[in-house]
PDB file of C-alpha atoms in Angstrom:
ATOM      1  CA  GLN A 246     -22.081 -17.585  -2.800  1.00  0.00           C
ATOM      2  CA  ASN A 247     -22.343 -18.090   0.962  1.00  0.00           C
ATOM      3  CA  ILE A 248     -18.807 -19.466   1.142  1.00  0.00           C
ATOM      4  CA  GLU A 249     -17.477 -16.556  -0.920  1.00  0.00           C
ATOM      5  CA  LYS A 250     -19.286 -14.013   1.250  1.00  0.00           C
ATOM      6  CA  LYS A 251     -17.944 -15.572   4.457  1.00  0.00           C
ATOM      7  CA  TYR A 252     -14.397 -15.750   3.087  1.00  0.00           C
ATOM      8  CA  ARG A 253     -14.396 -12.116   1.943  1.00  0.00           C
ATOM      9  CA  GLN A 254     -15.763 -11.034   5.318  1.00  0.00           C
ATOM     10  CA  LEU A 255     -13.060 -12.884   7.270  1.00  0.00           C
ATOM     11  CA  VAL A 256     -10.283 -11.442   5.099  1.00  0.00           C
ATOM     12  CA  ALA A 257     -11.759  -7.947   5.402  1.00  0.00           C
ATOM     13  CA  ASP A 258     -11.847  -8.251   9.200  1.00  0.00           C
ATOM     14  CA  LYS A 259      -8.166  -9.216   9.120  1.00  0.00           C
ATOM     15  CA  TYR A 260      -6.959  -6.275   7.022  1.00  0.00           C
ATOM     16  CA  ARG A 261      -9.442  -3.518   7.802  1.00  0.00           C
ATOM     17  CA  LYS A 262      -7.121  -2.040  10.435  1.00  0.00           C
ATOM     18  CA  HIS A 263      -3.413  -1.359   9.936  1.00  0.00           C
ATOM     19  CA  ASP A 264      -0.901  -1.730  12.759  1.00  0.00           C
ATOM     20  CA  VAL A 265       1.303   1.358  12.850  1.00  0.00           C
ATOM     21  CA  GLN A 266       4.859   0.472  13.826  1.00  0.00           C
ATOM     22  CA  GLY A 267       7.862   2.557  14.797  1.00  0.00           C
ATOM     23  CA  PHE A 268       6.480   4.582  17.718  1.00  0.00           C
ATOM     24  CA  VAL A 269       8.680   3.111  20.449  1.00  0.00           C
ATOM     25  CA  GLN A 270       7.472   5.549  23.087  1.00  0.00           C
ATOM     26  CA  VAL A 271       3.899   4.259  22.816  1.00  0.00           C
ATOM     27  CA  GLU A 272       3.223   1.127  24.858  1.00  0.00           C
ATOM     28  CA  LYS A 273       0.064   0.012  23.083  1.00  0.00           C
ATOM     29  CA  ILE A 274      -0.293  -0.987  19.424  1.00  0.00           C
ATOM     30  CA  ILE A 275      -1.813   1.764  17.271  1.00  0.00           C
ATOM     31  CA  ARG A 276      -4.396   0.463  14.792  1.00  0.00           C
ATOM     32  CA  LEU A 277      -5.786   2.823  12.153  1.00  0.00           C
ATOM     33  CA  PRO A 278      -8.346   2.255   9.359  1.00  0.00           C
ATOM     34  CA  LEU A 279      -6.281   1.073   6.403  1.00  0.00           C
ATOM     35  CA  LYS A 280      -8.675   2.457   3.794  1.00  0.00           C
ATOM     36  CA  GLU A 281      -8.406   5.942   5.309  1.00  0.00           C
ATOM     37  CA  VAL A 282      -4.667   6.130   5.980  1.00  0.00           C
ATOM     38  CA  TYR A 283      -3.325   4.482   2.828  1.00  0.00           C
ATOM     39  CA  SER A 284      -1.755   6.879   0.333  1.00  0.00           C
ATOM     40  CA  GLU A 285      -1.533   5.279  -3.086  1.00  0.00           C
ATOM     41  CA  LEU A 286       2.040   5.197  -4.278  1.00  0.00           C
ATOM     42  CA  GLY A 287       3.497   5.605  -7.732  1.00  0.00           C
ATOM     43  CA  LEU A 288       5.256   2.869  -9.678  1.00  0.00           C
ATOM     44  CA  ILE A 289       8.128   3.320 -12.106  1.00  0.00           C
ATOM     45  CA  PRO A 290       8.562   0.396 -14.547  1.00  0.00           C
ATOM     46  CA  LEU A 291      12.173  -0.770 -14.271  1.00  0.00           C
ATOM     47  CA  ASN A 292      12.872  -0.498 -17.992  1.00  0.00           C
ATOM     48  CA  GLN A 293      11.672   3.122 -17.897  1.00  0.00           C
ATOM     49  CA  LYS A 294      13.676   3.795 -14.739  1.00  0.00           C
ATOM     50  CA  ARG A 295      16.877   2.637 -16.434  1.00  0.00           C
ATOM     51  CA  GLU A 296      16.198   4.948 -19.384  1.00  0.00           C
ATOM     52  CA  ASP A 297      15.562   7.848 -17.002  1.00  0.00           C
ATOM     53  CA  ASP A 298      18.729   7.165 -15.031  1.00  0.00           C
ATOM     54  CA  GLU A 299      20.802   7.065 -18.218  1.00  0.00           C
ATOM     55  CA  GLU A 300      19.283  10.297 -19.458  1.00  0.00           C
ATOM     56  CA  LEU A 301      19.731  12.062 -16.141  1.00  0.00           C
ATOM     57  CA  SER A 302      23.339  10.934 -15.838  1.00  0.00           C
ATOM     58  CA  HIS A 303      24.146  13.083 -18.889  1.00  0.00           C
ATOM     59  CA  MET A 304      22.622  16.094 -17.125  1.00  0.00           C
ATOM     60  CA  GLU A 305      24.412  15.583 -13.804  1.00  0.00           C
ATOM     61  CA  LEU A 306      26.757  18.517 -14.232  1.00  0.00           C
ATOM     62  CA  LEU A 307      24.010  20.806 -15.486  1.00  0.00           C
ATOM     63  CA  ARG A 308      21.339  20.632 -12.796  1.00  0.00           C
ATOM     64  CA  PRO A 309      21.173  20.114  -9.028  1.00  0.00           C
ATOM     65  CA  SER A 310      20.290  16.589  -7.888  1.00  0.00           C
ATOM     66  CA  GLU A 311      17.025  17.689  -6.259  1.00  0.00           C
ATOM     67  CA  THR A 312      15.825  19.223  -9.515  1.00  0.00           C
ATOM     68  CA  LYS A 313      16.625  16.002 -11.361  1.00  0.00           C
ATOM     69  CA  ARG A 314      14.768  13.905  -8.802  1.00  0.00           C
ATOM     70  CA  LEU A 315      11.673  16.073  -8.961  1.00  0.00           C
ATOM     71  CA  GLU A 316      11.665  16.027 -12.759  1.00  0.00           C
ATOM     72  CA  LYS A 317      11.799  12.234 -12.789  1.00  0.00           C
ATOM     73  CA  GLU A 318       8.986  11.958 -10.246  1.00  0.00           C
ATOM     74  CA  MET A 319       6.811  14.370 -12.252  1.00  0.00           C
ATOM     75  CA  ARG A 320       7.144  12.222 -15.358  1.00  0.00           C
ATOM     76  CA  HIS A 321       5.564   9.291 -13.546  1.00  0.00           C
ATOM     77  CA  MET A 322       3.053  11.093 -11.366  1.00  0.00           C
ATOM     78  CA  ASP A 323       0.182   9.325 -13.150  1.00  0.00           C
ATOM     79  CA  GLU A 324       1.698   5.833 -12.839  1.00  0.00           C
ATOM     80  CA  ARG A 325      -0.175   4.675  -9.752  1.00  0.00           C
ATOM     81  CA  VAL A 326      -0.136   1.204  -8.221  1.00  0.00           C
ATOM     82  CA  THR A 327      -3.702   0.551  -9.345  1.00  0.00           C
ATOM     83  CA  ARG A 328      -2.962   1.534 -12.944  1.00  0.00           C
ATOM     84  CA  LEU A 329      -0.137  -0.963 -13.308  1.00  0.00           C
ATOM     85  CA  LEU A 330      -2.182  -3.534 -11.417  1.00  0.00           C
ATOM     86  CA  GLU A 331      -4.830  -3.228 -14.116  1.00  0.00           C
ATOM     87  CA  GLU A 332      -2.349  -3.459 -16.976  1.00  0.00           C
ATOM     88  CA  GLN A 333      -0.120  -6.296 -15.739  1.00  0.00           C
ATOM     89  CA  PRO A 334      -1.521  -9.703 -14.687  1.00  0.00           C
ATOM     90  CA  ARG A 335       1.994 -10.694 -13.517  1.00  0.00           C
ATOM     91  CA  LEU A 336       3.739  -7.989 -11.520  1.00  0.00           C
ATOM     92  CA  VAL A 337       6.807  -7.655  -9.282  1.00  0.00           C
ATOM     93  CA  ILE A 338       6.760  -4.595  -7.003  1.00  0.00           C
ATOM     94  CA  LEU A 339      10.185  -3.588  -5.701  1.00  0.00           C
ATOM     95  CA  GLY A 340      11.132  -0.992  -3.139  1.00  0.00           C
ATOM     96  CA  LYS A 341      13.428   0.094  -0.359  1.00  0.00           C
ATOM     97  CA  PRO A 342      12.743  -0.899   3.269  1.00  0.00           C
ATOM     98  CA  GLY A 343       9.671   0.951   4.515  1.00  0.00           C
ATOM     99  CA  SER A 344       8.698   2.192   1.058  1.00  0.00           C
ATOM    100  CA  GLY A 345       5.170   0.760   1.249  1.00  0.00           C
ATOM    101  CA  LYS A 346       5.302  -2.689  -0.362  1.00  0.00           C
ATOM    102  CA  THR A 347       3.451  -4.615   2.333  1.00  0.00           C
ATOM    103  CA  ILE A 348       0.839  -1.959   3.077  1.00  0.00           C
ATOM    104  CA  SER A 349       0.113  -1.692  -0.658  1.00  0.00           C
ATOM    105  CA  LEU A 350      -0.580  -5.439  -0.841  1.00  0.00           C
ATOM    106  CA  LYS A 351      -2.777  -5.275   2.239  1.00  0.00           C
ATOM    107  CA  PHE A 352      -4.703  -2.344   0.739  1.00  0.00           C
ATOM    108  CA  ILE A 353      -5.246  -4.308  -2.470  1.00  0.00           C
ATOM    109  CA  THR A 354      -6.401  -7.275  -0.382  1.00  0.00           C
ATOM    110  CA  LEU A 355      -8.874  -5.116   1.534  1.00  0.00           C
ATOM    111  CA  MET A 356     -10.277  -3.527  -1.623  1.00  0.00           C
ATOM    112  CA  LEU A 357     -10.822  -6.933  -3.213  1.00  0.00           C
ATOM    113  CA  THR A 358     -12.857  -8.085  -0.221  1.00  0.00           C
ATOM    114  CA  MET A 359     -15.346  -5.306  -1.001  1.00  0.00           C
ATOM    115  CA  GLY A 360     -16.482  -6.875  -4.261  1.00  0.00           C
ATOM    116  CA  GLN A 361     -17.372  -4.585  -7.159  1.00  0.00           C
ATOM    117  CA  VAL A 362     -16.896  -1.375  -5.132  1.00  0.00           C
ATOM    118  CA  GLY A 363     -13.288  -2.149  -4.222  1.00  0.00           C
ATOM    119  CA  THR A 364     -12.615  -3.687  -7.616  1.00  0.00           C
ATOM    120  CA  ALA A 365     -13.598  -0.427  -9.326  1.00  0.00           C
ATOM    121  CA  GLN A 366     -11.239   1.532  -7.071  1.00  0.00           C
ATOM    122  CA  LEU A 367      -8.405  -0.733  -8.172  1.00  0.00           C
ATOM    123  CA  GLY A 368      -9.306  -0.237 -11.828  1.00  0.00           C
ATOM    124  CA  LEU A 369     -10.063  -3.928 -12.354  1.00  0.00           C
ATOM    125  CA  GLU A 370     -12.970  -5.450 -14.227  1.00  0.00           C
ATOM    126  CA  ALA A 371     -13.486  -8.645 -12.207  1.00  0.00           C
ATOM    127  CA  PRO A 372     -13.962  -8.940  -8.417  1.00  0.00           C
ATOM    128  CA  TYR A 373     -11.020 -11.253  -7.825  1.00  0.00           C
ATOM    129  CA  LEU A 374     -10.730 -13.208  -4.591  1.00  0.00           C
ATOM    130  CA  PRO A 375      -7.624 -12.028  -2.687  1.00  0.00           C
ATOM    131  CA  ILE A 376      -5.063 -14.575  -1.495  1.00  0.00           C
ATOM    132  CA  TYR A 377      -2.365 -12.855   0.571  1.00  0.00           C
ATOM    133  CA  ILE A 378       0.602 -14.670   2.127  1.00  0.00           C
ATOM    134  CA  ARG A 379       4.171 -13.946   3.185  1.00  0.00           C
ATOM    135  CA  LEU A 380       6.596 -15.993   1.121  1.00  0.00           C
ATOM    136  CA  ALA A 381       8.741 -16.585   4.209  1.00  0.00           C
ATOM    137  CA  GLU A 382       5.915 -18.720   5.604  1.00  0.00           C
ATOM    138  CA  PHE A 383       5.878 -20.820   2.438  1.00  0.00           C
ATOM    139  CA  ALA A 384       9.665 -21.203   2.710  1.00  0.00           C
ATOM    140  CA  ASP A 385       9.328 -22.417   6.321  1.00  0.00           C
ATOM    141  CA  ALA A 386       6.740 -24.974   5.214  1.00  0.00           C
ATOM    142  CA  LEU A 387       9.060 -26.175   2.429  1.00  0.00           C
ATOM    143  CA  LEU A 388      11.785 -26.916   4.952  1.00  0.00           C
ATOM    144  CA  LYS A 389       9.374 -29.272   6.707  1.00  0.00           C
ATOM    145  CA  GLN A 390       7.753 -30.752   3.593  1.00  0.00           C
ATOM    146  CA  GLN A 391      10.079 -30.571   0.618  1.00  0.00           C
ATOM    147  CA  THR A 392       7.539 -31.821  -1.935  1.00  0.00           C
ATOM    148  CA  LEU A 393       5.011 -29.109  -1.050  1.00  0.00           C
ATOM    149  CA  SER A 394       3.697 -27.091  -3.993  1.00  0.00           C
ATOM    150  CA  LEU A 395       2.746 -23.438  -3.697  1.00  0.00           C
ATOM    151  CA  GLU A 396      -0.871 -24.163  -4.640  1.00  0.00           C
ATOM    152  CA  ALA A 397      -1.235 -26.870  -1.982  1.00  0.00           C
ATOM    153  CA  PHE A 398       0.291 -24.510   0.572  1.00  0.00           C
ATOM    154  CA  LEU A 399      -2.108 -21.686  -0.347  1.00  0.00           C
ATOM    155  CA  ILE A 400      -5.168 -23.900   0.110  1.00  0.00           C
ATOM    156  CA  GLN A 401      -4.027 -25.306   3.459  1.00  0.00           C
ATOM    157  CA  TYR A 402      -2.736 -21.951   4.722  1.00  0.00           C
ATOM    158  CA  LEU A 403      -6.054 -20.203   4.135  1.00  0.00           C
ATOM    159  CA  LYS A 404      -8.000 -23.108   5.603  1.00  0.00           C
ATOM    160  CA  ASP A 405      -5.943 -22.804   8.798  1.00  0.00           C
ATOM    161  CA  LYS A 406      -5.993 -19.003   8.846  1.00  0.00           C
ATOM    162  CA  TYR A 407      -9.750 -18.643   8.391  1.00  0.00           C
ATOM    163  CA  PRO A 408     -11.328 -21.637  10.151  1.00  0.00           C
ATOM    164  CA  GLY A 409     -15.053 -22.055  10.305  1.00  0.00           C
ATOM    165  CA  VAL A 410     -15.780 -21.699   6.584  1.00  0.00           C
ATOM    166  CA  PRO A 411     -17.316 -24.982   5.391  1.00  0.00           C
ATOM    167  CA  ARG A 412     -15.752 -26.489   2.255  1.00  0.00           C
ATOM    168  CA  GLN A 413     -13.433 -23.512   1.951  1.00  0.00           C
ATOM    169  CA  ASP A 414     -10.614 -25.614   0.480  1.00  0.00           C
ATOM    170  CA  GLU A 415     -12.882 -26.933  -2.291  1.00  0.00           C
ATOM    171  CA  PHE A 416     -14.175 -23.432  -2.976  1.00  0.00           C
ATOM    172  CA  LEU A 417     -10.678 -21.900  -3.268  1.00  0.00           C
ATOM    173  CA  GLN A 418      -9.460 -24.771  -5.430  1.00  0.00           C
ATOM    174  CA  ALA A 419     -12.353 -24.165  -7.815  1.00  0.00           C
ATOM    175  CA  ALA A 420     -11.705 -20.403  -7.765  1.00  0.00           C
ATOM    176  CA  LEU A 421      -8.062 -20.954  -8.726  1.00  0.00           C
ATOM    177  CA  GLN A 422      -9.033 -23.346 -11.499  1.00  0.00           C
ATOM    178  CA  ASN A 423     -11.515 -20.800 -12.872  1.00  0.00           C
ATOM    179  CA  GLY A 424      -9.087 -17.863 -12.812  1.00  0.00           C
ATOM    180  CA  ALA A 425     -11.015 -15.929 -10.166  1.00  0.00           C
ATOM    181  CA  CYS A 426      -8.169 -15.090  -7.766  1.00  0.00           C
ATOM    182  CA  MET A 427      -5.499 -12.470  -7.244  1.00  0.00           C
ATOM    183  CA  ILE A 428      -2.503 -13.986  -5.484  1.00  0.00           C
ATOM    184  CA  LEU A 429      -0.439 -11.507  -3.438  1.00  0.00           C
ATOM    185  CA  LEU A 430       2.965 -12.863  -2.378  1.00  0.00           C
ATOM    186  CA  ASP A 431       4.815 -10.583   0.021  1.00  0.00           C
ATOM    187  CA  GLY A 432       8.512 -10.411   0.873  1.00  0.00           C
ATOM    188  CA  LEU A 433      10.541 -12.483  -1.587  1.00  0.00           C
ATOM    189  CA  ASP A 434      13.665 -10.885  -0.085  1.00  0.00           C
ATOM    190  CA  GLU A 435      12.821 -12.527   3.268  1.00  0.00           C
ATOM    191  CA  VAL A 436      13.474 -15.950   1.751  1.00  0.00           C
ATOM    192  CA  GLY A 437      17.162 -16.588   2.338  1.00  0.00           C
ATOM    193  CA  ASP A 438      19.336 -19.627   1.807  1.00  0.00           C
ATOM    194  CA  ILE A 439      19.997 -21.572   5.004  1.00  0.00           C
ATOM    195  CA  GLY A 440      23.563 -22.887   5.057  1.00  0.00           C
ATOM    196  CA  ASP A 441      24.152 -25.723   2.638  1.00  0.00           C
ATOM    197  CA  LYS A 442      20.673 -27.227   3.036  1.00  0.00           C
ATOM    198  CA  LEU A 443      19.242 -28.127  -0.364  1.00  0.00           C
ATOM    199  CA  ILE A 444      15.649 -28.859  -1.326  1.00  0.00           C
ATOM    200  CA  ARG A 445      15.321 -31.159  -4.308  1.00  0.00           C
ATOM    201  CA  GLY A 446      18.896 -30.252  -5.225  1.00  0.00           C
ATOM    202  CA  GLN A 447      18.382 -26.481  -5.069  1.00  0.00           C
ATOM    203  CA  THR A 448      18.800 -23.763  -2.482  1.00  0.00           C
ATOM    204  CA  LEU A 449      15.733 -22.637  -0.549  1.00  0.00           C
ATOM    205  CA  ARG A 450      15.457 -19.344  -2.454  1.00  0.00           C
ATOM    206  CA  LYS A 451      15.729 -21.019  -5.844  1.00  0.00           C
ATOM    207  CA  THR A 452      13.147 -23.613  -4.811  1.00  0.00           C
ATOM    208  CA  VAL A 453      10.686 -20.871  -3.789  1.00  0.00           C
ATOM    209  CA  LEU A 454      11.294 -19.005  -7.054  1.00  0.00           C
ATOM    210  CA  ARG A 455      10.756 -22.204  -9.029  1.00  0.00           C
ATOM    211  CA  GLU A 456       7.499 -22.931  -7.223  1.00  0.00           C
ATOM    212  CA  VAL A 457       6.241 -19.380  -7.773  1.00  0.00           C
ATOM    213  CA  GLN A 458       7.136 -19.588 -11.469  1.00  0.00           C
ATOM    214  CA  SER A 459       5.555 -23.025 -11.869  1.00  0.00           C
ATOM    215  CA  PHE A 460       2.351 -21.907 -10.156  1.00  0.00           C
ATOM    216  CA  THR A 461       2.235 -18.734 -12.275  1.00  0.00           C
ATOM    217  CA  ASP A 462       2.730 -20.574 -15.543  1.00  0.00           C
ATOM    218  CA  GLN A 463      -0.075 -22.978 -14.647  1.00  0.00           C
ATOM    219  CA  ARG A 464      -2.572 -20.641 -13.009  1.00  0.00           C
ATOM    220  CA  CYS A 465      -1.874 -17.130 -14.319  1.00  0.00           C
ATOM    221  CA  GLY A 466      -1.788 -17.460 -18.083  1.00  0.00           C
ATOM    222  CA  GLU A 467      -3.993 -17.620 -21.145  1.00  0.00           C
ATOM    223  CA  ASN A 468      -5.936 -20.680 -20.023  1.00  0.00           C
ATOM    224  CA  CYS A 469      -6.346 -19.666 -16.386  1.00  0.00           C
ATOM    225  CA  LYS A 470      -6.526 -15.934 -15.809  1.00  0.00           C
ATOM    226  CA  ASN A 471      -5.673 -15.488 -12.146  1.00  0.00           C
ATOM    227  CA  ARG A 472      -3.457 -12.482 -11.404  1.00  0.00           C
ATOM    228  CA  ILE A 473      -0.332 -12.460  -9.276  1.00  0.00           C
ATOM    229  CA  VAL A 474       1.742  -9.773  -7.531  1.00  0.00           C
ATOM    230  CA  VAL A 475       5.090 -10.401  -5.809  1.00  0.00           C
ATOM    231  CA  THR A 476       6.937  -7.875  -3.640  1.00  0.00           C
ATOM    232  CA  SER A 477      10.611  -7.693  -2.721  1.00  0.00           C
ATOM    233  CA  ARG A 478      13.227  -5.289  -1.508  1.00  0.00           C
ATOM    234  CA  LEU A 479      15.452  -4.085  -4.316  1.00  0.00           C
ATOM    235  CA  GLU A 480      18.487  -5.917  -2.983  1.00  0.00           C
ATOM    236  CA  GLY A 481      16.518  -9.168  -2.689  1.00  0.00           C
ATOM    237  CA  TYR A 482      15.564  -9.447  -6.345  1.00  0.00           C
ATOM    238  CA  HIS A 483      17.538  -9.830  -9.543  1.00  0.00           C
ATOM    239  CA  HIS A 484      16.154  -8.680 -12.880  1.00  0.00           C
ATOM    240  CA  GLY A 485      14.473 -11.650 -14.532  1.00  0.00           C
ATOM    241  CA  ASP A 486      14.201 -13.816 -11.403  1.00  0.00           C
ATOM    242  CA  LEU A 487      10.584 -14.385 -12.438  1.00  0.00           C
ATOM    243  CA  ALA A 488      10.045 -14.832 -16.167  1.00  0.00           C
ATOM    244  CA  ASP A 489       7.353 -12.833 -17.968  1.00  0.00           C
ATOM    245  CA  PHE A 490       6.684 -10.613 -14.950  1.00  0.00           C
ATOM    246  CA  ALA A 491       6.491  -6.850 -15.307  1.00  0.00           C
ATOM    247  CA  GLU A 492       8.921  -5.250 -12.843  1.00  0.00           C
ATOM    248  CA  ALA A 493       8.376  -1.867 -11.210  1.00  0.00           C
ATOM    249  CA  GLU A 494       9.781   0.144  -8.325  1.00  0.00           C
ATOM    250  CA  LEU A 495       7.717   2.135  -5.846  1.00  0.00           C
ATOM    251  CA  SER A 496       8.356   5.850  -6.094  1.00  0.00           C
ATOM    252  CA  ALA A 497       8.503   8.121  -3.069  1.00  0.00           C
ATOM    253  CA  LEU A 498       5.622  10.365  -2.019  1.00  0.00           C
ATOM    254  CA  ARG A 499       5.663  13.593  -4.012  1.00  0.00           C
ATOM    255  CA  ILE A 500       6.795  16.737  -2.236  1.00  0.00           C
ATOM    256  CA  PRO A 501       4.950  18.609  -0.855  1.00  0.00           C
ATOM    257  CA  ASP A 502       1.354  17.581  -1.653  1.00  0.00           C
ATOM    258  CA  GLU A 503       1.475  13.815  -1.069  1.00  0.00           C
ATOM    259  CA  VAL A 504       3.685  14.148   1.997  1.00  0.00           C
ATOM    260  CA  GLN A 505       1.314  16.696   3.526  1.00  0.00           C
ATOM    261  CA  ALA A 506      -1.712  14.508   2.716  1.00  0.00           C
ATOM    262  CA  PHE A 507      -0.053  11.484   4.309  1.00  0.00           C
ATOM    263  CA  LEU A 508       0.895  13.379   7.474  1.00  0.00           C
TER     264      LEU A 508
END
C-alpha cells in the first residue's frame, strides 16, 4: 500500500499541471491545472462514423455542409471519452493534430492517480494504476535493444522516471500480472520506419505494433484484465492495425456551448 501510494503521488505530481503550447509571444511556459482546464471530448466509433458519412453523402445536395456537420455531432453528443473508456478494455483513439489525444490521456492518467474519486469520474469500477508512455520512446529503445519487450520497457521506464520508490519494479510487475493497470500508449503515428533498418526482420513500426499486440493479448484479456488505450493521428493508423481493439475518432468541441466553456 505504501508503494502504491508513493507511485500514485509521483504520477499525480507529474500530470497535475498542463503545459500550454502555441503562445509564441509569451517567453515563459504557461502551466495550468489540468483538472480545471480539460474539456472532455466526444468519441465517434469508426464503424458508426462510416455509416454516418455514407448516410450524409446521400443528403449532400439537400442540405448545407454546416447543417450536416452539426446533425452528426448532435447524434453523438453523449458519447464521451469516459463512456467509451468504461465500455472498451482495448481502445484506439484517433484524431487530427491538436484534437486532444495527448491531453485526454494525461487527464485519464491524473484521474487514476486519485484512486476511487478519479475512478468514479472516469466511469470505471476499479482504481487502475496508470502507466503512461509515448510509443516513440519505446521505438527508440527498440533500436538500441532489439529483443526488448513492451512489458520489460514499461517496468524499466517507470523505474527510471519515478526514482526513489523502493521495489517499484516488483510492485508494477505484480500489478500487471493481477490485471490492476491501465496502460496508456500515446502517439503511434510518431513511430516511423527508419530507412531500410529492420528489427527481427520487420520494420520499426511493424515491430512496435507486434509488441503492442503481443502485450495486449497476454495482459489485457480474459485471464488478465488490464486495460489499454492507444492514440494516433488518423493518417498514422490503418483500420485493423491492432486486432480486437475498438476504434474511435475524437469529435470537435460542440458549437457554441463547449467552445465557450473551453475559452
